[in-house]
Amino acid sequence: MLQFRKTLFGGIAPALLSIVLASPVVASDAHHAHHKDHNFGAFTKDNVLLTPKDYREWIFVGGPVTPNDMNDGKPAFPEFHNTYIDPASWNHWKKTGEFRDGTVIVKELVSVGTKQSASGNGYFPGEFNGIAAMVKDSKRYPDKPGNWAFFGFESYDAKQGAIQADDACAACHKANAAQDMVFIQHYPVLRAAKPKK
Ligand code: HEC
């Protein structure tokens, strides 16, 4: 046993290390494959999405804005909607033009701050307001429309989201969104990356 260990650590490990060091392409491919398969959502036992944390490092697909002053002070979601897709699902989208099982899309809400700046009059982002999210997963959500579950969050500090009733969220997305319940008509970043068939 001791001999075996000695061989393992004294012999094989350095040999492997030198292979890895000598072939950076192999090493980075392996890393890439791992990254592609990685699911970014984390869930409770009951398939409720834990509050996403690092989504500002995901791929930003767009920022629709429904300002209070154009919506009687009560847009459905205030006001800027900064929308992000997880990196693994972005890679899949670029290859297939589809949202894969495991896709997490977060929309982060930001108030309108000032309406004037050095660049002109307009709507300028103010402060973060909250988040909402949707997750596609045929195993976790076999009975949800399009296998998408929708989540609201009480605050950034909430441990987890609250799964929303289909008529609160999914119905409008199903009726109006351009592809698979996602409003790609409002995300030029997604449309530009979609492969031409
Ligand atoms: C009346 C229609 C409607 C309802 C109801 C609705 N949404 Fe949306 N949602 C939209 C539209 C339109 C967009 C894209 C434009 C925007 O953000 O204003 C959007 C965007 C999103 C996005 C970004 C991805 C995408 O599909 O564009 C998420 C995530 C989202 N909504 C979550 C929710 C959640 C959670 C609920 C329920 C609490 C909900 N939505 C209810 C219309 C709706």
GROMACS .gro file of C-alpha atoms and ligand atoms in nm:
model
  240
    1MET     CA    1   0.000   0.000   0.000
    2LEU     CA    2   0.272   0.236   0.102
    3GLN     CA    3   0.459   0.136  -0.208
    4PHE     CA    4   0.149   0.197  -0.420
    5ARG     CA    5   0.094   0.541  -0.270
    6LYS     CA    6   0.452   0.626  -0.321
    7THR     CA    7   0.418   0.526  -0.683
    8LEU     CA    8   0.095   0.718  -0.723
    9PHE     CA    9   0.218   1.043  -0.581
   10GLY     CA   10   0.584   1.006  -0.665
   11GLY     CA   11   0.538   0.868  -1.016
   12ILE     CA   12   0.202   0.908  -1.184
   13ALA     CA   13   0.109   1.252  -1.055
   14PRO     CA   14   0.420   1.431  -1.179
   15ALA     CA   15   0.387   1.243  -1.507
   16LEU     CA   16   0.028   1.364  -1.548
   17LEU     CA   17   0.124   1.712  -1.443
   18SER     CA   18   0.391   1.730  -1.708
   19ILE     CA   19   0.143   1.611  -1.973
   20VAL     CA   20  -0.102   1.881  -1.871
   21LEU     CA   21   0.166   2.147  -1.864
   22ALA     CA   22   0.298   2.035  -2.199
   23SER     CA   23  -0.047   2.039  -2.366
   24PRO     CA   24  -0.233   2.356  -2.270
   25VAL     CA   25  -0.483   2.301  -2.553
   26VAL     CA   26  -0.601   1.970  -2.408
   27ALA     CA   27  -0.632   2.124  -2.064
   28SER     CA   28  -0.837   2.422  -2.179
   29ASP     CA   29  -1.065   2.202  -2.393
   30ALA     CA   30  -1.141   1.990  -2.090
   31HIS     CA   31  -1.218   2.304  -1.894
   32HIS     CA   32  -1.439   2.431  -2.174
   33ALA     CA   33  -1.641   2.107  -2.188
   34HIS     CA   34  -1.698   2.126  -1.816
   35HIS     CA   35  -1.811   2.488  -1.844
   36LYS     CA   36  -2.059   2.403  -2.121
   37ASP     CA   37  -2.235   2.136  -1.920
   38HIS     CA   38  -2.248   2.331  -1.598
   39ASN     CA   39  -2.591   2.428  -1.471
   40PHE     CA   40  -2.597   2.771  -1.309
   41GLY     CA   41  -2.924   2.748  -1.118
   42ALA     CA   42  -2.917   2.610  -0.762
   43PHE     CA   43  -3.238   2.472  -0.615
   44THR     CA   44  -3.407   2.359  -0.297
   45LYS     CA   45  -3.525   1.998  -0.268
   46ASP     CA   46  -3.861   2.119  -0.400
   47ASN     CA   47  -3.707   2.268  -0.716
   48VAL     CA   48  -3.740   2.626  -0.597
   49LEU     CA   49  -3.463   2.848  -0.736
   50LEU     CA   50  -3.218   2.982  -0.477
   51THR     CA   51  -3.159   3.355  -0.520
   52PRO     CA   52  -2.903   3.384  -0.801
   53LYS     CA   53  -2.584   3.564  -0.696
   54ASP     CA   54  -2.331   3.603  -0.975
   55TYR     CA   55  -2.561   3.680  -1.265
   56ARG     CA   56  -2.398   4.018  -1.335
   57GLU     CA   57  -2.109   3.809  -1.467
   58TRP     CA   58  -2.338   3.620  -1.708
   59ILE     CA   59  -2.427   3.737  -2.061
   60PHE     CA   60  -2.626   4.061  -2.069
   61VAL     CA   61  -2.890   4.032  -2.342
   62GLY     CA   62  -3.076   4.360  -2.304
   63GLY     CA   63  -3.241   4.620  -2.086
   64PRO     CA   64  -3.601   4.703  -2.176
   65VAL     CA   65  -3.738   4.999  -1.983
   66THR     CA   66  -4.096   5.063  -1.872
   67PRO     CA   67  -4.062   5.400  -1.700
   68ASN     CA   68  -4.309   5.499  -1.429
   69ASP     CA   69  -4.396   5.819  -1.613
   70MET     CA   70  -4.522   5.627  -1.918
   71ASN     CA   71  -4.719   5.374  -1.708
   72ASP     CA   72  -4.920   5.582  -1.459
   73GLY     CA   73  -4.648   5.518  -1.205
   74LYS     CA   74  -4.726   5.146  -1.202
   75PRO     CA   75  -4.542   4.940  -1.464
   76ALA     CA   76  -4.565   4.564  -1.404
   77PHE     CA   77  -4.192   4.565  -1.324
   78PRO     CA   78  -4.006   4.889  -1.246
   79GLU     CA   79  -3.831   5.033  -1.459
   80PHE     CA   80  -3.514   4.913  -1.637
   81HIS     CA   81  -3.512   4.535  -1.687
   82ASN     CA   82  -3.149   4.428  -1.717
   83THR     CA   83  -3.168   4.076  -1.853
   84TYR     CA   84  -2.899   3.807  -1.828
   85ILE     CA   85  -2.869   3.447  -1.950
   86ASP     CA   86  -2.633   3.195  -1.788
   87PRO     CA   87  -2.311   3.126  -1.985
   88ALA     CA   88  -2.373   2.753  -2.052
   89SER     CA   89  -2.714   2.826  -2.203
   90TRP     CA   90  -2.568   3.115  -2.403
   91ASN     CA   91  -2.317   2.871  -2.557
   92HIS     CA   92  -2.600   2.634  -2.640
   93TRP     CA   93  -2.807   2.917  -2.789
   94LYS     CA   94  -2.520   3.023  -3.018
   95LYS     CA   95  -2.491   2.666  -3.147
   96THR     CA   96  -2.857   2.567  -3.176
   97GLY     CA   97  -3.076   2.877  -3.147
   98GLU     CA   98  -3.270   2.698  -2.871
   99PHE     CA   99  -3.303   2.738  -2.495
  100ARG     CA  100  -3.162   2.423  -2.339
  101ASP     CA  101  -3.279   2.235  -2.030
  102GLY     CA  102  -3.119   2.422  -1.741
  103THR     CA  103  -3.150   2.771  -1.890
  104VAL     CA  104  -3.167   3.042  -1.624
  105ILE     CA  105  -3.271   3.394  -1.727
  106VAL     CA  106  -3.256   3.669  -1.465
  107LYS     CA  107  -3.408   4.010  -1.506
  108GLU     CA  108  -3.273   4.263  -1.265
  109LEU     CA  109  -3.485   4.568  -1.197
  110VAL     CA  110  -3.339   4.917  -1.175
  111SER     CA  111  -3.517   5.246  -1.112
  112VAL     CA  112  -3.490   5.547  -1.338
  113GLY     CA  113  -3.265   5.793  -1.161
  114THR     CA  114  -3.208   6.122  -1.335
  115LYS     CA  115  -3.366   6.213  -1.668
  116GLN     CA  116  -3.087   6.446  -1.768
  117SER     CA  117  -2.719   6.399  -1.808
  118ALA     CA  118  -2.428   6.543  -2.003
  119SER     CA  119  -2.537   6.329  -2.301
  120GLY     CA  120  -2.889   6.472  -2.315
  121ASN     CA  121  -3.239   6.411  -2.183
  122GLY     CA  122  -3.340   6.049  -2.128
  123TYR     CA  123  -3.380   5.772  -1.877
  124PHE     CA  124  -3.069   5.698  -1.676
  125PRO     CA  125  -3.038   5.397  -1.444
  126GLY     CA  126  -3.075   5.481  -1.076
  127GLU     CA  127  -3.072   5.209  -0.809
  128PHE     CA  128  -3.124   4.833  -0.807
  129ASN     CA  129  -3.482   4.743  -0.717
  130GLY     CA  130  -3.506   4.364  -0.724
  131ILE     CA  131  -3.499   4.060  -0.950
  132ALA     CA  132  -3.721   3.805  -1.122
  133ALA     CA  133  -3.618   3.486  -1.301
  134MET     CA  134  -3.729   3.203  -1.525
  135VAL     CA  135  -3.583   2.852  -1.549
  136LYS     CA  136  -3.640   2.593  -1.821
  137ASP     CA  137  -3.610   2.233  -1.704
  138SER     CA  138  -3.817   1.943  -1.833
  139LYS     CA  139  -3.722   1.722  -1.537
  140ARG     CA  140  -3.791   1.973  -1.262
  141TYR     CA  141  -4.097   2.131  -1.426
  142PRO     CA  142  -4.259   1.868  -1.650
  143ASP     CA  143  -4.607   2.021  -1.605
  144LYS     CA  144  -4.519   2.388  -1.656
  145PRO     CA  145  -4.591   2.550  -1.993
  146GLY     CA  146  -4.279   2.503  -2.207
  147ASN     CA  147  -4.113   2.354  -1.894
  148TRP     CA  148  -4.045   2.711  -1.776
  149ALA     CA  149  -4.088   2.797  -1.407
  150PHE     CA  150  -4.118   3.164  -1.311
  151PHE     CA  151  -3.984   3.306  -0.985
  152GLY     CA  152  -4.031   3.625  -0.790
  153PHE     CA  153  -3.795   3.729  -0.507
  154GLU     CA  154  -3.885   3.933  -0.200
  155SER     CA  155  -3.538   4.086  -0.195
  156TYR     CA  156  -3.175   4.022  -0.281
  157ASP     CA  157  -3.133   3.885   0.072
  158ALA     CA  158  -3.409   3.628   0.031
  159LYS     CA  159  -3.259   3.281   0.033
  160GLN     CA  160  -3.486   3.157  -0.243
  161GLY     CA  161  -3.748   3.268  -0.493
  162ALA     CA  162  -4.121   3.204  -0.487
  163ILE     CA  163  -4.260   2.996  -0.770
  164GLN     CA  164  -4.535   3.187  -0.950
  165ALA     CA  165  -4.873   3.066  -1.071
  166ASP     CA  166  -4.899   3.011  -1.447
  167ASP     CA  167  -5.156   3.286  -1.493
  168ALA     CA  168  -4.936   3.538  -1.309
  169CYS     CA  169  -4.640   3.506  -1.547
  170ALA     CA  170  -4.632   3.216  -1.792
  171ALA     CA  171  -4.960   3.295  -1.967
  172CYS     CA  172  -4.847   3.637  -2.089
  173HIS     CA  173  -4.506   3.501  -2.194
  174LYS     CA  174  -4.671   3.215  -2.381
  175ALA     CA  175  -4.911   3.445  -2.564
  176ASN     CA  176  -4.667   3.722  -2.655
  177ALA     CA  177  -4.303   3.613  -2.655
  178ALA     CA  178  -4.142   3.545  -2.992
  179GLN     CA  179  -3.963   3.218  -2.911
  180ASP     CA  180  -4.017   2.953  -2.645
  181MET     CA  181  -4.175   3.203  -2.402
  182VAL     CA  182  -3.874   3.437  -2.415
  183PHE     CA  183  -3.916   3.787  -2.561
  184ILE     CA  184  -3.630   3.758  -2.808
  185GLN     CA  185  -3.800   4.031  -3.013
  186HIS     CA  186  -3.660   4.269  -2.748
  187TYR     CA  187  -3.306   4.122  -2.733
  188PRO     CA  188  -3.092   4.202  -3.037
  189VAL     CA  189  -2.802   4.029  -2.861
  190LEU     CA  190  -2.988   3.694  -2.875
  191ARG     CA  191  -3.113   3.746  -3.230
  192ALA     CA  192  -2.767   3.835  -3.361
  193ALA     CA  193  -2.610   3.526  -3.201
  194LYS     CA  194  -2.875   3.285  -3.327
  195PRO     CA  195  -2.734   3.059  -3.599
  196LYS     CA  196  -2.881   3.112  -3.946
  197LYS     CA  197  -3.053   2.793  -4.057
  198HEC     C1  198  -4.850   4.101  -1.921
  198HEC     C2  199  -4.735   4.028  -1.970
  198HEC     C3  200  -4.630   3.977  -1.872
  198HEC     C4  201  -4.647   3.919  -1.747
  198HEC     C5  202  -4.778   3.895  -1.673
  198HEC     C6  203  -4.517   3.883  -1.700
  198HEC     N1  204  -4.421   3.916  -1.793
  198HEC    FE1  205  -4.221   3.876  -1.781
  198HEC     N2  206  -4.192   3.984  -1.947
  198HEC     C7  207  -4.290   4.042  -2.028
  198HEC     C8  208  -4.227   4.115  -2.136
  198HEC     C9  209  -4.299   4.191  -2.248
  198HEC    C10  210  -4.089   4.099  -2.121
  198HEC    C11  211  -3.977   4.159  -2.206
  198HEC    C12  212  -3.981   4.310  -2.203
  198HEC    C13  213  -3.964   4.367  -2.067
  198HEC     O1  214  -3.880   4.322  -1.987
  198HEC     O2  215  -4.037   4.463  -2.038
  198HEC    C14  216  -4.070   4.013  -2.002
  198HEC    C15  217  -3.947   3.968  -1.959
  198HEC    C16  218  -3.928   3.878  -1.856
  198HEC    C17  219  -3.803   3.813  -1.825
  198HEC    C18  220  -3.677   3.819  -1.909
  198HEC    C19  221  -3.680   3.710  -2.018
  198HEC    C20  222  -3.785   3.730  -2.126
  198HEC     O3  223  -3.867   3.638  -2.146
  198HEC     O4  224  -3.789   3.835  -2.190
  198HEC    C21  225  -3.825   3.741  -1.711
  198HEC    C22  226  -3.723   3.657  -1.637
  198HEC    C23  227  -3.962   3.761  -1.672
  198HEC     N3  228  -4.023   3.843  -1.764
  198HEC    C24  229  -4.020   3.709  -1.558
  198HEC    C25  230  -4.154   3.727  -1.526
  198HEC    C26  231  -4.214   3.682  -1.401
  198HEC    C27  232  -4.140   3.611  -1.289
  198HEC    C28  233  -4.346   3.714  -1.408
  198HEC    C29  234  -4.454   3.691  -1.304
  198HEC    C30  235  -4.431   3.741  -1.172
  198HEC    C31  236  -4.369   3.781  -1.536
  198HEC     N4  237  -4.251   3.785  -1.604
  198HEC    C32  238  -4.492   3.824  -1.578
  198HEC    C33  239  -4.425   4.031  -2.011
  198HEC    C34  240  -4.486   3.976  -1.898
   0.00000   0.00000   0.00000
